[in-house]
Short mmCIF file of C-alpha atoms and ligand atoms in Angstrom, two decimals:
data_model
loop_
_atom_site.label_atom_id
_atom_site.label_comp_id
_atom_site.label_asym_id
_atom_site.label_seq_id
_atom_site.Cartn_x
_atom_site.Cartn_y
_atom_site.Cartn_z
CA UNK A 1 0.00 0.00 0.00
CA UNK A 2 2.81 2.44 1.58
CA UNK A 3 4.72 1.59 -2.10
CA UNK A 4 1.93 2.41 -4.06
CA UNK A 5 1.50 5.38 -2.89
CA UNK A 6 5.29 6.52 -3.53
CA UNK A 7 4.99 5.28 -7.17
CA UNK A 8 1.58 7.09 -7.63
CA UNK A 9 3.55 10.50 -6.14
CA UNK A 10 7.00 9.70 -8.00
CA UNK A 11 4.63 10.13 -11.88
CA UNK A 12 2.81 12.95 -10.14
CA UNK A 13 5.59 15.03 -10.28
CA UNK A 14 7.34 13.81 -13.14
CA UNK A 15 5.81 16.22 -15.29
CA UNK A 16 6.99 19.44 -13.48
CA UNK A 17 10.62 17.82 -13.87
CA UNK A 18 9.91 17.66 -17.81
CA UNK A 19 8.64 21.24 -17.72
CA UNK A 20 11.71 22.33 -16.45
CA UNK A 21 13.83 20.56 -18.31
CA UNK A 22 11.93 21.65 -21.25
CA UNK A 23 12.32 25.26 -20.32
CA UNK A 24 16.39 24.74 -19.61
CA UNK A 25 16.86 23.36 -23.34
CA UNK A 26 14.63 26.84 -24.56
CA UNK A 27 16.83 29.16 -22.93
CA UNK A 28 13.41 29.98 -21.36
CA UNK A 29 14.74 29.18 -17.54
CA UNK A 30 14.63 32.41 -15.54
CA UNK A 31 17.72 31.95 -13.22
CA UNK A 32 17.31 34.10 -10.42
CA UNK A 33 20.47 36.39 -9.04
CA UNK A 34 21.03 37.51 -5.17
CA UNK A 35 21.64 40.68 -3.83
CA UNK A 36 23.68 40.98 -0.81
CA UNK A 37 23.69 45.11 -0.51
CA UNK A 38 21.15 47.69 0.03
CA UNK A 39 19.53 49.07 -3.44
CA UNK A 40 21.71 51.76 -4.74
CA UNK A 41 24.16 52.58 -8.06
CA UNK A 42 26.13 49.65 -6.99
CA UNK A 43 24.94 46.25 -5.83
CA UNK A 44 26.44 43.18 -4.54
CA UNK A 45 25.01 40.50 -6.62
CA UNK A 46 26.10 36.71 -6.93
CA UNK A 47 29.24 38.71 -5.11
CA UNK A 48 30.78 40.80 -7.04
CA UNK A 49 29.99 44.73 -6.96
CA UNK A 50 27.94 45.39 -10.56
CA UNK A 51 26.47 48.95 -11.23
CA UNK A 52 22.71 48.66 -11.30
CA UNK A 53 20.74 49.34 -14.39
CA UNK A 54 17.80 46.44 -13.02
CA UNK A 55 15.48 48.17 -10.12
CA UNK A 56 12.39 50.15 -10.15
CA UNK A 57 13.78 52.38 -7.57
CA UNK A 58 13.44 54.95 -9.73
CA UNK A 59 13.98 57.92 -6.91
CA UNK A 60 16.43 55.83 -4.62
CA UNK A 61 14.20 55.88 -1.88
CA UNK A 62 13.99 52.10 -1.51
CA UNK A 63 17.37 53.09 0.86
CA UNK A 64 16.71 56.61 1.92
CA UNK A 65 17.93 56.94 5.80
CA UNK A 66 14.31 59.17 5.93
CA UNK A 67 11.95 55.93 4.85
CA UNK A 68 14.71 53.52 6.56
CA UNK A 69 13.82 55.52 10.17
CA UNK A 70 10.01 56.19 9.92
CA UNK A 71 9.62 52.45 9.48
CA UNK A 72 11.50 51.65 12.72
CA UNK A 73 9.97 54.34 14.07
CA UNK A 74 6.46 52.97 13.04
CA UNK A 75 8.25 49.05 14.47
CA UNK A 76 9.06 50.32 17.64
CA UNK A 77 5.37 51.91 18.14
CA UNK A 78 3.10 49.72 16.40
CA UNK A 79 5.18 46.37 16.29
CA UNK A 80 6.19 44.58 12.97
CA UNK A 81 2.43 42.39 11.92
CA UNK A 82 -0.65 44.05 11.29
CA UNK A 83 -2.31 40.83 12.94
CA UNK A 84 -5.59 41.05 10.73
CA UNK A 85 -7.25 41.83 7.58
CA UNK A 86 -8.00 45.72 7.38
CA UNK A 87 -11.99 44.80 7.88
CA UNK A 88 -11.32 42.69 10.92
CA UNK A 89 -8.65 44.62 13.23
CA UNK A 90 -6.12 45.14 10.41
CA UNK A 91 -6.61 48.78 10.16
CA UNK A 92 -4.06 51.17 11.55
CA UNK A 93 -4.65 55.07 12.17
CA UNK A 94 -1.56 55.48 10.20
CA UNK A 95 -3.11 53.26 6.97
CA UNK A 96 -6.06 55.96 7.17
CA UNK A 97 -3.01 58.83 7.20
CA UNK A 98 -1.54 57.43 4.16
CA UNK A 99 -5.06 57.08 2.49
CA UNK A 100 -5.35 60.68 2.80
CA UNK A 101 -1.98 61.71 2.07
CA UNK A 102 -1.81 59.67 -1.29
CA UNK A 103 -5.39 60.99 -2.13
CA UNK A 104 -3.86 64.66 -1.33
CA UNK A 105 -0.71 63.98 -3.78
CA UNK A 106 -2.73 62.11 -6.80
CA UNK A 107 -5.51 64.77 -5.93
CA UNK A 108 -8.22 62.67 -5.85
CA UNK A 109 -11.20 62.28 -3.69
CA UNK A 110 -10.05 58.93 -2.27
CA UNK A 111 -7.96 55.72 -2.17
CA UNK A 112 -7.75 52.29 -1.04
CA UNK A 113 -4.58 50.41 0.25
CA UNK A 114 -3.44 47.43 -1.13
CA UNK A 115 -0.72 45.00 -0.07
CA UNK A 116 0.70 45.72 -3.51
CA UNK A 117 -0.10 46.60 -6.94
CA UNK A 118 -0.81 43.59 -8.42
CA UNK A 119 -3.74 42.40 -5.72
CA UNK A 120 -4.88 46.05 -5.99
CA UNK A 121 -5.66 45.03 -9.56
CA UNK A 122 -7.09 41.54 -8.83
CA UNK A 123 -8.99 43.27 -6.14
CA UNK A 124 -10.07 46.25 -8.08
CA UNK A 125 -11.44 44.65 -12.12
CA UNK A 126 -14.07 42.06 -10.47
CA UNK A 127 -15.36 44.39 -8.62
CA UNK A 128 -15.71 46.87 -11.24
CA UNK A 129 -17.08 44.55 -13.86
CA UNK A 130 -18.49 40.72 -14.15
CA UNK A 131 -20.38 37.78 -16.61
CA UNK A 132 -22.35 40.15 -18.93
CA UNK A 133 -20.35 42.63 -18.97
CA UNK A 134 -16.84 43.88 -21.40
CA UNK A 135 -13.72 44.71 -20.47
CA UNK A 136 -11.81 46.92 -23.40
CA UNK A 137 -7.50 46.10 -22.76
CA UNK A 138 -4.51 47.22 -24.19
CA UNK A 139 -2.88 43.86 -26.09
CA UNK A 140 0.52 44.93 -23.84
CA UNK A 141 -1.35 45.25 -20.52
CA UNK A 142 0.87 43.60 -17.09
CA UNK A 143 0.14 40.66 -16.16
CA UNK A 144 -1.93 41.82 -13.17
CA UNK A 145 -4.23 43.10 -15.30
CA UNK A 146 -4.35 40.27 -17.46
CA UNK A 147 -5.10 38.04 -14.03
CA UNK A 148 -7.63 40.56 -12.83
CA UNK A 149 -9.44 40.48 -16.05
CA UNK A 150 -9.79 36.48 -15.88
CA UNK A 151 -10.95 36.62 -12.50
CA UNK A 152 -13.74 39.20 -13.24
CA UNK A 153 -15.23 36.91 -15.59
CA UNK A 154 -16.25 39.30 -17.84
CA UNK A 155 -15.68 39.13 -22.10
CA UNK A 156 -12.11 40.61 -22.30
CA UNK A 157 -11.75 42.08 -25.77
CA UNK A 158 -7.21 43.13 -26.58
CA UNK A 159 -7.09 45.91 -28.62
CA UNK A 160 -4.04 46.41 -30.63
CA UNK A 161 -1.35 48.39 -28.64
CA UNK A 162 -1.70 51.78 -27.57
CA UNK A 163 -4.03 52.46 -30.98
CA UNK A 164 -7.37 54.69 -30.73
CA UNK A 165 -8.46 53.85 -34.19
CA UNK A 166 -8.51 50.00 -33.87
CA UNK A 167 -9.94 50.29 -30.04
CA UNK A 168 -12.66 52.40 -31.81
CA UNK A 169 -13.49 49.54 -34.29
CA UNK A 170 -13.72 47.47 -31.34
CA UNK A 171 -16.01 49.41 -29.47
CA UNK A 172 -18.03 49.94 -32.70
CA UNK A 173 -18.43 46.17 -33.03
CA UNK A 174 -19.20 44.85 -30.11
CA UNK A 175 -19.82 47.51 -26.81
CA UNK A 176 -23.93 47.61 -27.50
CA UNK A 177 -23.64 43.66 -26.66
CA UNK A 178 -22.52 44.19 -23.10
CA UNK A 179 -23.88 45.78 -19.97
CA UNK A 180 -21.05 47.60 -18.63
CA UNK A 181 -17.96 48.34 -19.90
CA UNK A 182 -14.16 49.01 -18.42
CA UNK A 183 -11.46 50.51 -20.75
CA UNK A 184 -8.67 49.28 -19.02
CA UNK A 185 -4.75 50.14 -19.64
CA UNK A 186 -1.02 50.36 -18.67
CA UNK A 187 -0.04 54.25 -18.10
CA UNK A 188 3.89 53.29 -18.91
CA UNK A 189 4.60 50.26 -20.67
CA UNK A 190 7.18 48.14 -18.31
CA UNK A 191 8.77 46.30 -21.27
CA UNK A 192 9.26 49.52 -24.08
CA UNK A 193 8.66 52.69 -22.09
CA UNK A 194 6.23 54.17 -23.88
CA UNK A 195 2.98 55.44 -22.54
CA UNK A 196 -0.84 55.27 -23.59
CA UNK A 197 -2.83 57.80 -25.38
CA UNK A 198 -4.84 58.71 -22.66
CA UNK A 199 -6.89 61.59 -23.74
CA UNK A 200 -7.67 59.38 -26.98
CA UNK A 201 -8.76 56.65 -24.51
CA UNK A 202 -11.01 58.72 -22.23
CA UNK A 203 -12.47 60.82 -25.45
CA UNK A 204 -13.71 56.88 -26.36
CA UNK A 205 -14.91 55.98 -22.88
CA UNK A 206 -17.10 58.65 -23.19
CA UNK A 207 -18.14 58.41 -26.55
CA UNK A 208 -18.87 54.80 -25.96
CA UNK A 209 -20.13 54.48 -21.95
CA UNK A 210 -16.73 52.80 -20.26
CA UNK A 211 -15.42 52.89 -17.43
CA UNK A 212 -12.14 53.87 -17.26
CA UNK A 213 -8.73 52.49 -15.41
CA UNK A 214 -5.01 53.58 -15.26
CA UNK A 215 -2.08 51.10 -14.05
CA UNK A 216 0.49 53.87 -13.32
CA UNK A 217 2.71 51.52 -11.39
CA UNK A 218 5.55 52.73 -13.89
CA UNK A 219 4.53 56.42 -14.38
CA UNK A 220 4.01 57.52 -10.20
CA UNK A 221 7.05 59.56 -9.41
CA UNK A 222 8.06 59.72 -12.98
CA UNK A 223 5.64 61.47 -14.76
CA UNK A 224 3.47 64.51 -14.05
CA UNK A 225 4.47 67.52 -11.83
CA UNK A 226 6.30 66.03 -8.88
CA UNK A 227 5.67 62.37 -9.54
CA UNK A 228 1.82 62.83 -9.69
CA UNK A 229 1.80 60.10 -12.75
CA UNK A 230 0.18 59.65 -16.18
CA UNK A 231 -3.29 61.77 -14.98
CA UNK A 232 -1.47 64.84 -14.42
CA UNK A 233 1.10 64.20 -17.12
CA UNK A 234 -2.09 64.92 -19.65
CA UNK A 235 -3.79 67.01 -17.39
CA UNK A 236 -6.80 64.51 -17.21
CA UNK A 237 -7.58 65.12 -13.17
CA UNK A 238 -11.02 63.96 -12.58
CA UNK A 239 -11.61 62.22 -15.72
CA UNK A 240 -10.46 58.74 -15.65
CA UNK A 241 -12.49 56.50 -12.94
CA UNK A 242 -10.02 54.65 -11.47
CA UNK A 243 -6.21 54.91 -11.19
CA UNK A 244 -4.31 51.52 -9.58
CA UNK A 245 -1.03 52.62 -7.99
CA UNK A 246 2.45 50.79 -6.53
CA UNK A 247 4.33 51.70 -3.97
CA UNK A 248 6.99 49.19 -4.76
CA UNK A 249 8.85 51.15 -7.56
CA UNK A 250 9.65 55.03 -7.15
CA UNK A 251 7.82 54.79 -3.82
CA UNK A 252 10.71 52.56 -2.73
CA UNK A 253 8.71 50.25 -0.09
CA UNK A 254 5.65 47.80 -1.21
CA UNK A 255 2.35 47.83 -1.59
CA UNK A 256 -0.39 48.96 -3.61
CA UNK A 257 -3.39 51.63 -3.87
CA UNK A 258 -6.47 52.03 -6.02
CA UNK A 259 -6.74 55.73 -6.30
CA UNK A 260 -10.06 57.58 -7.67
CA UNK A 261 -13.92 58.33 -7.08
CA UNK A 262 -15.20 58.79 -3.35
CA UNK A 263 -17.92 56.24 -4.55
CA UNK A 264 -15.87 53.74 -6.52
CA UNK A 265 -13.55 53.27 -3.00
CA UNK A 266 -16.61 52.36 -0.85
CA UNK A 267 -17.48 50.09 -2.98
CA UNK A 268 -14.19 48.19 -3.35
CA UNK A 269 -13.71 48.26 0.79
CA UNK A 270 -16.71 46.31 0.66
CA UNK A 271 -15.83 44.11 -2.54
CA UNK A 272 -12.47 43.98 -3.11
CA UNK A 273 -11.34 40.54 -2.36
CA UNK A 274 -7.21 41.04 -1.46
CA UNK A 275 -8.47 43.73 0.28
CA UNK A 276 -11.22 41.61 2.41
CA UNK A 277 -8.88 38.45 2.71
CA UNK A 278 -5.72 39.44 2.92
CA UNK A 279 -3.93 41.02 6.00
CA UNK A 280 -3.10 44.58 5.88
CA UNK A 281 0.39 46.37 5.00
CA UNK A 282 2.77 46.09 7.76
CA UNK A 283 2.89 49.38 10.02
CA UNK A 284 6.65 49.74 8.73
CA UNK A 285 5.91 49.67 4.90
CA UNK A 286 3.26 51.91 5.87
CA UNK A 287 4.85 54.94 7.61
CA UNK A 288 7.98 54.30 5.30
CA UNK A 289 5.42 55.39 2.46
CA UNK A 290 4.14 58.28 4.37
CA UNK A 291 7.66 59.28 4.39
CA UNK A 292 7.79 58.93 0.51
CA UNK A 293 5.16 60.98 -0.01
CA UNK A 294 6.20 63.87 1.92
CA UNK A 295 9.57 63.93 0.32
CA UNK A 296 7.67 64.14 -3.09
CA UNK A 297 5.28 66.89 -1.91
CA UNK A 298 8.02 68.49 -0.91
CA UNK A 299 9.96 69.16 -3.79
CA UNK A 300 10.67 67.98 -7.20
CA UNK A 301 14.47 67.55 -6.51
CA UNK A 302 14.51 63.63 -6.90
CA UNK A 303 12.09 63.53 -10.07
CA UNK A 304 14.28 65.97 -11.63
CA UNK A 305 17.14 64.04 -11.49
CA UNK A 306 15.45 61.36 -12.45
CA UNK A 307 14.65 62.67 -15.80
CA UNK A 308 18.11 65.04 -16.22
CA UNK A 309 19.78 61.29 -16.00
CA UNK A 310 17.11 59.59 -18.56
CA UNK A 311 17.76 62.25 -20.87
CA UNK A 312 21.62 61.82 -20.73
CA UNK A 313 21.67 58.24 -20.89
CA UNK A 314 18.98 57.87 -23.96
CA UNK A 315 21.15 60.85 -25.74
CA UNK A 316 24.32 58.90 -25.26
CA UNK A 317 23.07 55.21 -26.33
CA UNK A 318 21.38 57.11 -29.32
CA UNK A 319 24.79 58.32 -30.37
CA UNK A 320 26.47 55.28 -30.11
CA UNK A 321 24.30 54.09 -32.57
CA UNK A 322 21.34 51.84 -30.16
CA UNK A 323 17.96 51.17 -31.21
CA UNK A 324 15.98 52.13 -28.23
CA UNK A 325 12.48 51.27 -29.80
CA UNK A 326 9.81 53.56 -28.73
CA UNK A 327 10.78 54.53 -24.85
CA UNK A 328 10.01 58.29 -23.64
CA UNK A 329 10.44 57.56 -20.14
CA UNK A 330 13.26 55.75 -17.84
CA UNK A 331 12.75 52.67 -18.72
CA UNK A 332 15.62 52.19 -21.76
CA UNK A 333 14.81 49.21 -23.66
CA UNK A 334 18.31 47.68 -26.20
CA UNK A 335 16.66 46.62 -28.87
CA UNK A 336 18.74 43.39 -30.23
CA UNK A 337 16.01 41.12 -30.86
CA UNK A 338 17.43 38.01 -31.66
CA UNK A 339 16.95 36.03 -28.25
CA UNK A 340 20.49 34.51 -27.95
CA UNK A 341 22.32 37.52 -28.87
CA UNK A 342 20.46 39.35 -25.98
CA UNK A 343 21.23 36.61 -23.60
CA UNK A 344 24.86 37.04 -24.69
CA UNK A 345 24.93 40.86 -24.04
CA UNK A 346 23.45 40.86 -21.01
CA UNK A 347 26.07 37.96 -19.70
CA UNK A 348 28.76 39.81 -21.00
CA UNK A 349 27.41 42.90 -19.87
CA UNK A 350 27.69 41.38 -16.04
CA UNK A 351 30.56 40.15 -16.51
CA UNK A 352 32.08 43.68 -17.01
CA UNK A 353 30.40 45.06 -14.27
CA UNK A 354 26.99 46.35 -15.32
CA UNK A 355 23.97 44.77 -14.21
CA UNK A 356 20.67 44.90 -16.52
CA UNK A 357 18.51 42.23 -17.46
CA UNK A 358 17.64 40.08 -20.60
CA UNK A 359 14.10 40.22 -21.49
CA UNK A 360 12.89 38.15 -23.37
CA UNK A 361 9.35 35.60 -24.91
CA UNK A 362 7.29 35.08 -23.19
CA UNK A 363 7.67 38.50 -21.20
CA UNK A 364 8.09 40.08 -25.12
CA UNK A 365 7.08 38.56 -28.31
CA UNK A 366 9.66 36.10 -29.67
CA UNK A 367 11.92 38.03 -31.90
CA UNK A 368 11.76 41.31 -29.48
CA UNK A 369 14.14 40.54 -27.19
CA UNK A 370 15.79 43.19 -25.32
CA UNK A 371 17.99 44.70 -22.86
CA UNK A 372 16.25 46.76 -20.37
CA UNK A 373 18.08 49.53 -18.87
CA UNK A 374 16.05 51.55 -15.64
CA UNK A 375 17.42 54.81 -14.79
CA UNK A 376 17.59 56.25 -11.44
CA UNK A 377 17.59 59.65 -9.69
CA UNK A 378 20.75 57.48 -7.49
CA UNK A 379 22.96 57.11 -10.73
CA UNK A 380 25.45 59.99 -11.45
CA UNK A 381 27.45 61.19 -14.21
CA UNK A 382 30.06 58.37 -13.70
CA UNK A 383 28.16 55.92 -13.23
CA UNK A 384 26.56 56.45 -16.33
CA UNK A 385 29.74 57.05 -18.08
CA UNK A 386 31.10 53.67 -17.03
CA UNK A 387 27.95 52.08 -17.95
CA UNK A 388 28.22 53.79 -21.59
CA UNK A 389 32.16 52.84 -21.97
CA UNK A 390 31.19 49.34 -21.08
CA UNK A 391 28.02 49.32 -23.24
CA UNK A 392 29.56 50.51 -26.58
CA UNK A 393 32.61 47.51 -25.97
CA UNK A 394 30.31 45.25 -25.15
CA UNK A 395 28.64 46.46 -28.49
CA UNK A 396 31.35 46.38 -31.04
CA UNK A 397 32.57 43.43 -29.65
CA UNK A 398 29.03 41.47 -30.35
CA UNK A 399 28.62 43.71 -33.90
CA UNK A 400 25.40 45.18 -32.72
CA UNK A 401 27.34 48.81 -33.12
CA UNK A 402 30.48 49.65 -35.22
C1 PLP B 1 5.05 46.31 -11.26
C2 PLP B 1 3.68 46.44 -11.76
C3 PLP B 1 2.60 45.98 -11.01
C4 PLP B 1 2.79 45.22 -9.73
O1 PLP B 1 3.10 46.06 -8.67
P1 PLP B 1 3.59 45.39 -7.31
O2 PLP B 1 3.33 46.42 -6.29
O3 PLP B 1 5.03 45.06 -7.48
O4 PLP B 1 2.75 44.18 -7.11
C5 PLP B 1 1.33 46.18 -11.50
N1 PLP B 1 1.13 46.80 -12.67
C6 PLP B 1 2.13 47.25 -13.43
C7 PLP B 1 1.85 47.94 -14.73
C8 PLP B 1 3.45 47.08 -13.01
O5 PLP B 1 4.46 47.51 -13.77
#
């Protein structure tokens, strides 16, 4: 009986071991480095000290000494577990505080905290929409999204990247057939760096009765005066319905908000599943936020530099001769396409020093593979410089440049 039993288990797994092996002979295995330093220019990874062109800490606050005490601060006060789900006896004064201070910097009526972007999405689309009903999403969406849609249950119709006219046919076709509607897109792309035509998009909601939603996980603290994100980069305050958030990138910590309508916020405290079933942010992540915020309302230093570095970078790769596809924002895709080439760049790249990753199918259609460079407002002149030298060698010598 007892060797039964080991059999029947040995052939259960058998397949997972195929997967794998399957994904090993593809060149599809992601192998997964370790970092043994706080996030900066430099990181210790695998050990050895490599400049980093990898995180989304796009302001270098993930290691700012002001987040770094608040959150002790917030330890030694309110302990390190929230102990509950928010709706049981999960929720903190200082959750409300950053509820209101993130609704005061996106300057919206409300928000909703999440314990990070990608629940606030699962959380947010089935409770917007459901069977019956349409959801309207960009072909390129994150995966979040993609999850959140399934879940909802509701028809999801992809419309062809960033492009008003062929959403328009969509919505022409089939919108009459479905109760409600959500338009639903990416502000910043995470994989090219470009960024959605949102007053296109919210012309069409209206024109066609959607809802309308904005992941800006990529564009808070980028875009928009002071950080505000993709909104107040096109001067669309008040006009797109809901607005999902991270605080896991330029906010430096982790976590997640949903960001919009008064209304639309009561509704998803009672509805919004992560929300109802999962415990609440930690008090550290959450004062270390609060902290974040105030250092954006306070000035614009940190998104400057941001950009004054993006621009420098971009001009520099240009000249060397680098296809950078369609980016207009930190993120700084190498467009080499070929899958093995881009493996071999990036390994080469590493070895020299200079840490950004491969990216390739299935996170970008086979033949797009990259190199994605993030820029930070923690990078400097020589830093970049280095990068650059290292770059162009690493270039000539794989005849992607002359
Ligand atoms: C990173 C990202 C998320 C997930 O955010 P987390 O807080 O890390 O879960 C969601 N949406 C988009 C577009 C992202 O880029």
């Amino acid at each position: 009986m007892t060797c039964r039993v080991e059999v029947a288990m040995g052939n259960n797994m058998a397949w997972i071991e195929e997967a794998l092996r399957e994904l090993r002979e593809k060149n599809l295995y992601t192998t997964i480095r370790t970092v043994a330093s706080p996030q900066g220019p430099w990181l210790e990874v695998d050990g050895r000290q490599v400049l980093n062109f990898c995180s989304n800490n796009y302001l270098g606050l993930a290691s700012d000494a002001r987040l770094v005490r608040a959150a002790q601060e917030a330890c030694e006060r309110f302990g390190v577990g929230p102990a509950a789900v928010r709706t049981i006896a999960g929720t903190l004064a200082l959750h409300l505080e950053l509820e209101t201070s993130l609704a005061r910097f996106k300057e919206v009526e409300a928000t909703l905290l999440f314990q990070s972007g990608f629940c606030a999405n699962l959380g947010t689309i089935p409770a917007l929409v459901g069977a019956g009903d349409a959801i309207f999403s960009d072909e390129l969406n994150h995966a979040s999204i993609i999850d959140g849609c399934r879940l909802s249950r509701a028809e999801i119709i992809r419309y062809p990247h960033n492009d008003p006219a062929g959403l328009r046919s969509l919505l022409e076709e089939h919108r009459a057939h479905y109760r409600r509607a959500l338009l639903i897109t990416d502000g910043v792309f995470s994989m090219d760096g470009d960024i959605a035509p949102l007053p296109e998009l919210v012309a069409l909601a209206e024109e066609f009765d959607c809802m309308t939603m904005v992941d800006d996980a990529h564009g808070e603290g980028v875009l928009g005066r002071d950080g505000r994100g993709i909104v107040h980069h096109f001067g669309l305050q008040g006009k797109v319905d809901v607005e999902v958030g991270t605080l896991s990138k330029a906010f430096g910590v982790v976590g997640g908000y949903v960001a919009g309508k008064a209304l639309i916020i009561e509704w998803l405290r009672q509805r919004a599943r992560p929300f109802l079933f999962s415990s609440a942010m930690t008090p550290a992540d959450t004062a270390a936020c609060l902290a974040a915020v105030s250092i954006l309302e306070e000035n614009d230093a940190l998104v400057s530099k941001l950009w004054k570095n993006t621009y420098y970078f971009k001009d520099q790769m240009q000249l060397l001769g680098f296809d950078l596809g369609q980016s207009v924002t930190p993120i700084t895709p190498l467009m080499l396409k070929d899958e093995m080439l881009t493996q071999r760049f990036s390994q080469r790249l590493f070895e020299e020093g200079i840490f950004a990753t491969a990216i390739a199918y299935p996170t970008v259609p086979l033949g797009k593979a990259r190199i994605r460079f993030m820029l930070s407002a923690v990078h400097e002149r020589e830093h970049m410089d280095e990068a650059l030298t290292i770059i162009a060698r690493v270039g000539r010598e794989l005849e992607v440049i002359r």
